mmCIF file of C-alpha atoms in Angstrom:
data_model
loop_
_atom_site.group_PDB
_atom_site.id
_atom_site.type_symbol
_atom_site.label_atom_id
_atom_site.label_comp_id
_atom_site.label_asym_id
_atom_site.label_seq_id
_atom_site.Cartn_x
_atom_site.Cartn_y
_atom_site.Cartn_z
ATOM 1 C CA MET F 1 128.287 88.036 189.062
ATOM 2 C CA GLN F 2 127.661 84.737 187.333
ATOM 3 C CA ALA F 3 124.441 83.053 186.237
ATOM 4 C CA HIS F 4 124.287 79.568 187.724
ATOM 5 C CA THR F 5 121.356 77.972 189.508
ATOM 6 C CA THR F 6 118.358 79.945 190.678
ATOM 7 C CA GLY F 7 117.799 81.220 194.173
ATOM 8 C CA GLU F 8 116.103 83.921 196.213
ATOM 9 C CA CYS F 9 117.360 87.483 196.002
ATOM 10 C CA LEU F 10 119.104 88.263 199.275
ATOM 11 C CA VAL F 11 117.703 91.805 199.215
ATOM 12 C CA CYS F 12 114.067 91.425 198.122
ATOM 13 C CA GLY F 13 113.315 87.693 198.084
ATOM 14 C CA LYS F 14 112.349 87.515 194.391
ATOM 15 C CA PRO F 15 113.605 84.658 192.164
ATOM 16 C CA ALA F 16 117.173 85.363 191.082
ATOM 17 C CA THR F 17 119.732 83.818 188.765
ATOM 18 C CA MET F 18 122.748 86.013 189.506
ATOM 19 C CA ARG F 19 124.966 85.233 192.432
ATOM 20 C CA CYS F 20 128.045 86.743 194.021
ATOM 21 C CA SER F 21 130.882 84.864 192.317
ATOM 22 C CA ALA F 22 133.407 85.657 195.076
ATOM 23 C CA CYS F 23 131.116 84.210 197.734
ATOM 24 C CA GLY F 24 130.485 81.214 195.483
ATOM 25 C CA LYS F 25 134.224 80.521 195.666
ATOM 26 C CA ALA F 26 133.853 80.600 199.459
ATOM 27 C CA GLY F 27 131.164 77.920 199.263
ATOM 28 C CA ILE F 28 128.053 80.000 199.875
ATOM 29 C CA ASP F 29 125.437 81.038 197.304
ATOM 30 C CA LEU F 30 124.179 84.606 197.707
ATOM 31 C CA PHE F 31 121.753 85.526 194.930
ATOM 32 C CA PHE F 32 120.599 88.883 193.608
ATOM 33 C CA CYS F 33 117.746 89.579 191.197
ATOM 34 C CA SER F 34 119.466 92.639 189.735
ATOM 35 C CA ALA F 35 122.723 94.537 189.673
ATOM 36 C CA GLU F 36 120.911 97.382 191.459
ATOM 37 C CA HIS F 37 120.119 95.214 194.476
ATOM 38 C CA GLN F 38 123.684 93.939 194.580
ATOM 39 C CA LYS F 39 124.893 97.549 194.492
ATOM 40 C CA MET F 40 122.482 98.514 197.273
ATOM 41 C CA LEU F 41 123.973 95.873 199.565
ATOM 42 C CA TRP F 42 127.583 96.253 198.449
ATOM 43 C CA GLN F 43 128.918 98.651 201.100
ATOM 44 C CA THR F 44 127.632 96.390 203.866
ATOM 45 C CA HIS F 45 128.493 93.153 202.064
ATOM 46 C CA LYS F 46 132.002 94.090 200.911
ATOM 47 C CA PRO F 47 133.812 93.412 204.248
ATOM 48 C CA PHE F 48 132.235 89.932 204.310
ATOM 49 C CA CYS F 49 132.581 88.998 200.624
ATOM 50 C CA GLY F 50 134.673 86.153 199.255
ATOM 51 C CA PRO F 51 137.022 83.457 200.572
ATOM 52 C CA GLY F 52 138.270 84.031 204.093
ATOM 53 C CA LYS F 53 135.416 86.420 204.836
ATOM 54 C CA ALA F 54 132.029 85.110 203.676
ATOM 55 C CA ASN F 55 131.975 81.490 204.824
ATOM 56 C CA PRO F 56 132.351 81.227 207.692
ATOM 57 C CA TRP F 57 131.334 84.795 208.376
ATOM 58 C CA THR F 58 134.511 86.525 209.581
ATOM 59 C CA TRP F 59 134.648 89.948 211.194
ATOM 60 C CA PRO F 60 137.344 92.198 209.649
ATOM 61 C CA PRO F 61 139.948 94.312 211.454
ATOM 62 C CA LEU F 62 139.002 97.875 212.266
ATOM 63 C CA SER F 63 139.216 100.176 209.271
ATOM 64 C CA ARG F 64 140.957 103.532 209.239
ATOM 65 C CA GLN F 65 137.515 105.167 209.421
ATOM 66 C CA ASP F 66 136.603 102.959 212.401
ATOM 67 C CA CYS F 67 139.757 104.064 214.228
ATOM 68 C CA GLU F 68 139.326 107.740 213.476
ATOM 69 C CA ALA F 69 135.686 107.781 214.570
ATOM 70 C CA PHE F 70 136.311 105.766 217.700
ATOM 71 C CA LEU F 71 139.343 107.717 218.894
ATOM 72 C CA ARG F 72 137.587 111.015 218.192
ATOM 73 C CA ASP F 73 134.522 110.032 220.219
ATOM 74 C CA LEU F 74 136.269 107.853 222.813
ATOM 75 C CA HIS F 75 135.249 109.836 225.908
ATOM 76 C CA ALA F 76 132.195 111.652 224.541
ATOM 77 C CA PRO F 77 129.128 111.379 226.805
ATOM 78 C CA PRO F 78 126.146 109.476 225.372
ATOM 79 C CA GLY F 79 122.753 110.805 224.424
ATOM 80 C CA ARG F 80 119.495 109.922 226.136
ATOM 81 C CA LEU F 81 118.194 107.125 223.891
ATOM 82 C CA LEU F 82 118.512 103.519 225.053
ATOM 83 C CA PHE F 83 120.380 100.877 223.060
ATOM 84 C CA PHE F 84 117.586 99.072 221.192
ATOM 85 C CA ASN F 85 115.180 100.586 223.713
ATOM 86 C CA SER F 86 116.482 98.445 226.570
ATOM 87 C CA VAL F 87 119.982 99.386 227.796
ATOM 88 C CA ALA F 88 121.309 102.797 228.797
ATOM 89 C CA ALA F 89 124.014 103.982 226.407
ATOM 90 C CA MET F 90 127.558 104.702 227.574
ATOM 91 C CA SER F 91 130.508 106.658 226.307
ATOM 92 C CA PRO F 92 132.608 104.436 224.013
ATOM 93 C CA SER F 93 135.383 104.286 226.626
ATOM 94 C CA ALA F 94 132.996 103.232 229.411
ATOM 95 C CA TYR F 95 131.549 100.515 227.165
ATOM 96 C CA LEU F 96 135.013 99.138 226.421
ATOM 97 C CA ILE F 97 136.122 99.249 230.042
ATOM 98 C CA LYS F 98 133.022 97.222 230.944
ATOM 99 C CA HIS F 99 133.109 94.696 228.100
ATOM 100 C CA LEU F 100 136.851 94.332 227.444
ATOM 101 C CA GLY F 101 138.045 94.853 231.008
ATOM 102 C CA LEU F 102 140.868 97.168 229.945
ATOM 103 C CA PRO F 103 142.040 100.296 231.769
ATOM 104 C CA ALA F 104 141.171 103.558 230.049
ATOM 105 C CA ALA F 105 144.828 104.341 229.339
ATOM 106 C CA ASP F 106 145.164 101.198 227.175
ATOM 107 C CA LEU F 107 142.144 101.825 224.966
ATOM 108 C CA PRO F 108 143.719 103.973 222.197
ATOM 109 C CA GLU F 109 146.608 101.539 221.723
ATOM 110 C CA THR F 110 144.201 98.587 221.629
ATOM 111 C CA VAL F 111 142.069 100.243 218.959
ATOM 112 C CA VAL F 112 145.110 100.930 216.777
ATOM 113 C CA LEU F 113 146.411 97.372 217.273
ATOM 114 C CA LEU F 114 143.121 95.887 216.098
ATOM 115 C CA SER F 115 143.211 97.947 212.912
ATOM 116 C CA ARG F 116 146.358 96.309 211.567
ATOM 117 C CA ARG F 117 145.749 94.305 208.415
ATOM 118 C CA THR F 118 147.248 90.842 208.000
ATOM 119 C CA SER F 119 147.013 88.181 205.330
ATOM 120 C CA GLU F 120 145.230 85.849 207.754
ATOM 121 C CA PRO F 121 141.747 86.308 209.253
ATOM 122 C CA LEU F 122 141.619 87.545 212.825
ATOM 123 C CA SER F 123 141.412 84.919 215.548
ATOM 124 C CA VAL F 124 138.006 84.374 217.147
ATOM 125 C CA ILE F 125 139.085 86.308 220.245
ATOM 126 C CA MET F 126 140.309 89.250 218.169
ATOM 127 C CA GLN F 127 137.124 89.195 216.092
ATOM 128 C CA GLN F 128 135.136 89.454 219.301
ATOM 129 C CA ALA F 129 137.310 92.375 220.426
ATOM 130 C CA VAL F 130 136.816 94.352 217.195
ATOM 131 C CA CYS F 131 133.085 93.715 217.432
ATOM 132 C CA ILE F 132 133.014 95.079 220.976
ATOM 133 C CA ILE F 133 134.846 98.198 219.777
ATOM 134 C CA ARG F 134 132.428 98.701 216.885
ATOM 135 C CA ALA F 135 129.451 98.044 219.163
ATOM 136 C CA ALA F 136 130.814 100.607 221.635
ATOM 137 C CA HIS F 137 130.690 103.290 218.968
ATOM 138 C CA TYR F 138 127.371 102.107 217.521
ATOM 139 C CA GLN F 139 125.504 102.225 220.846
ATOM 140 C CA TRP F 140 126.933 105.670 221.589
ATOM 141 C CA ALA F 141 126.164 107.077 218.116
ATOM 142 C CA ASN F 142 122.589 105.800 218.195
ATOM 143 C CA SER F 143 121.848 107.283 221.607
ATOM 144 C CA PHE F 144 121.213 110.580 219.818
ATOM 145 C CA GLU F 145 118.339 111.686 217.602
ATOM 146 C CA PRO F 146 119.289 111.868 214.802
ATOM 147 C CA PRO F 147 122.143 109.365 215.221
ATOM 148 C CA HIS F 148 125.735 110.607 215.213
ATOM 149 C CA GLN F 149 126.669 107.655 213.028
ATOM 150 C CA PRO F 150 129.378 108.672 210.547
ATOM 151 C CA ARG F 151 128.998 107.733 206.904
ATOM 152 C CA HIS F 152 130.586 104.592 205.481
ATOM 153 C CA LEU F 153 130.865 102.631 208.736
ATOM 154 C CA GLU F 154 128.624 99.769 207.658
ATOM 155 C CA ALA F 155 130.661 97.179 209.574
ATOM 156 C CA ALA F 156 129.734 99.052 212.764
ATOM 157 C CA TRP F 157 126.084 99.088 211.701
ATOM 158 C CA ILE F 158 125.843 95.309 211.193
ATOM 159 C CA THR F 159 127.847 94.802 214.394
ATOM 160 C CA GLY F 160 125.220 96.762 216.318
ATOM 161 C CA PHE F 161 122.449 94.457 215.111
ATOM 162 C CA ALA F 162 124.555 91.340 215.725
ATOM 163 C CA THR F 163 125.341 92.526 219.257
ATOM 164 C CA ALA F 164 121.664 93.093 220.002
ATOM 165 C CA LEU F 165 120.924 89.532 218.833
ATOM 166 C CA ASP F 166 123.876 88.196 220.879
ATOM 167 C CA LEU F 167 125.601 86.798 217.788
ATOM 168 C CA ILE F 168 129.085 88.027 218.732
ATOM 169 C CA ASN F 169 129.829 85.813 221.717
ATOM 170 C CA GLY F 170 127.110 83.259 221.099
ATOM 171 C CA PRO F 171 127.695 79.670 219.947
ATOM 172 C CA GLU F 172 129.153 78.925 216.510
ATOM 173 C CA THR F 173 125.966 77.423 215.129
ATOM 174 C CA SER F 174 125.643 75.765 211.740
ATOM 175 C CA PHE F 175 123.248 78.530 210.629
ATOM 176 C CA ARG F 176 125.253 81.511 211.967
ATOM 177 C CA THR F 177 126.838 82.495 208.639
ATOM 178 C CA GLU F 178 123.580 82.471 206.680
ATOM 179 C CA LEU F 179 121.827 84.335 209.493
ATOM 180 C CA LEU F 180 124.432 87.105 209.488
ATOM 181 C CA HIS F 181 124.284 87.515 205.705
ATOM 182 C CA ARG F 182 120.515 87.888 206.005
ATOM 183 C CA LEU F 183 120.907 90.321 208.885
ATOM 184 C CA SER F 184 123.316 92.368 206.773
ATOM 185 C CA VAL F 185 120.411 93.235 204.471
ATOM 186 C CA ILE F 186 118.504 94.805 207.364
ATOM 187 C CA ALA F 187 121.634 96.640 208.454
ATOM 188 C CA ALA F 188 122.113 97.952 204.924
ATOM 189 C CA ILE F 189 118.608 99.194 204.268
ATOM 190 C CA THR F 190 118.409 101.008 207.618
ATOM 191 C CA HIS F 191 121.792 102.732 207.232
ATOM 192 C CA PRO F 192 121.307 106.505 206.686
ATOM 193 C CA ASP F 193 123.928 106.652 203.936
ATOM 194 C CA ILE F 194 122.330 103.843 201.935
ATOM 195 C CA LEU F 195 118.818 105.210 202.433
ATOM 196 C CA ALA F 196 120.005 108.573 201.109
ATOM 197 C CA ARG F 197 121.419 106.994 197.943
ATOM 198 C CA PHE F 198 118.766 104.304 197.442
ATOM 199 C CA PRO F 199 115.292 105.614 198.401
ATOM 200 C CA GLU F 200 113.829 102.351 197.099
ATOM 201 C CA ALA F 201 115.521 100.528 200.014
ATOM 202 C CA ASP F 202 112.983 101.790 202.543
ATOM 203 C CA PRO F 203 109.983 99.701 201.322
ATOM 204 C CA LEU F 204 112.138 96.547 201.447
ATOM 205 C CA TYR F 205 112.487 96.729 205.244
ATOM 206 C CA HIS F 206 109.439 94.741 206.337
ATOM 207 C CA GLY F 207 109.957 92.056 203.707
ATOM 208 C CA SER F 208 113.544 91.542 204.874
ATOM 209 C CA LEU F 209 112.248 91.110 208.425
ATOM 210 C CA ASP F 210 109.668 88.566 207.251
ATOM 211 C CA ARG F 211 112.373 86.497 205.548
ATOM 212 C CA LEU F 212 114.693 86.689 208.557
ATOM 213 C CA GLU F 213 111.833 85.633 210.815
ATOM 214 C CA ALA F 214 110.957 82.697 208.550
ATOM 215 C CA PHE F 215 114.610 81.653 208.492
ATOM 216 C CA LEU F 216 114.800 81.644 212.300
ATOM 217 C CA ASP F 217 111.582 79.626 212.501
ATOM 218 C CA THR F 218 113.227 76.757 210.594
ATOM 219 C CA ALA F 219 116.879 77.126 211.673
ATOM 220 C CA TYR F 220 118.201 74.352 213.894
ATOM 221 C CA ASP F 221 121.580 73.114 215.033
ATOM 222 C CA PRO F 222 121.496 69.782 216.913
ATOM 223 C CA ALA F 223 124.704 70.748 218.716
ATOM 224 C CA HIS F 224 122.982 73.904 220.025
ATOM 225 C CA PRO F 225 119.264 73.031 220.042
ATOM 226 C CA GLN F 226 118.149 76.197 221.865
ATOM 227 C CA ALA F 227 120.230 78.693 219.883
ATOM 228 C CA ALA F 228 117.684 79.498 217.168
ATOM 229 C CA ILE F 229 114.864 79.715 219.710
ATOM 230 C CA GLU F 230 116.815 82.159 221.860
ATOM 231 C CA THR F 231 117.793 84.242 218.830
ATOM 232 C CA ARG F 232 114.139 84.278 217.742
ATOM 233 C CA GLU F 233 113.141 85.609 221.170
ATOM 234 C CA ARG F 234 115.713 88.394 220.952
ATOM 235 C CA TYR F 235 114.501 89.161 217.431
ATOM 236 C CA GLU F 236 110.964 89.625 218.799
ATOM 237 C CA ARG F 237 112.187 92.098 221.402
ATOM 238 C CA ILE F 238 114.102 94.164 218.851
ATOM 239 C CA PHE F 239 111.890 94.146 215.786
ATOM 240 C CA ASN F 240 108.382 93.461 217.072
ATOM 241 C CA SER F 241 108.249 95.134 220.470
ATOM 242 C CA ALA F 242 111.295 97.368 220.997
ATOM 243 C CA GLY F 243 112.848 100.385 219.324
ATOM 244 C CA PRO F 244 114.288 101.894 217.309
ATOM 245 C CA TYR F 245 113.651 99.346 214.540
ATOM 246 C CA ARG F 246 110.306 97.848 215.539
ATOM 247 C CA ARG F 247 107.894 97.070 212.740
ATOM 248 C CA SER F 248 105.005 99.177 213.982
ATOM 249 C CA ASP F 249 106.534 102.599 213.562
ATOM 250 C CA TYR F 250 109.806 102.284 211.666
ATOM 251 C CA ARG F 251 109.833 105.305 209.361
#
């Protein structure tokens, strides 16, 4: 962390003078008011921190934990809860067959292939594929109460929110990277593992929604003039009128 100019804490919105130095090298200023708030976000932020990851936002390959969880649960039937209160959940394999168009026999090999680390970022198509795989596991895991979400799979958690907001296959807007970094805060402070270690994260939830909502109200890309409006509408369905993260009864 380095003290440079002032900004708004990514986690709580308070004035902040510390910023993530690695992300600064990537050309984006992400500020924190304290080391504690940086630590709270770190597990979710780490895969998207620094050059080649933070700006533009770049989805990482599947981790070893991603692979193990996905292959273990590949054909497990879903629970009864709907994905963000709107879509019936599927087994991970059924989700992939539908959204990737691959035969069931090819799924394990595809998952392993997309976990291989390289020195270069994944192509856009491969990023979309790893997001579909993570979303497949996320929607299955969250069809149960309590969720079957394994610990330390924060990339899957943020992918679930991004999928619900249609930010995986949507247009590459000028505000996409900043939007996803803001969304990562919500993903972090609703993750069971982070809530268990940082009880103070829970009261930050509604404030993080307010800041995301305000950001969407002013976001605009002339090349995609309807993108922010459409994302704002999806936001309303998820956080203001649909479960499981709606404002009215979260926690």
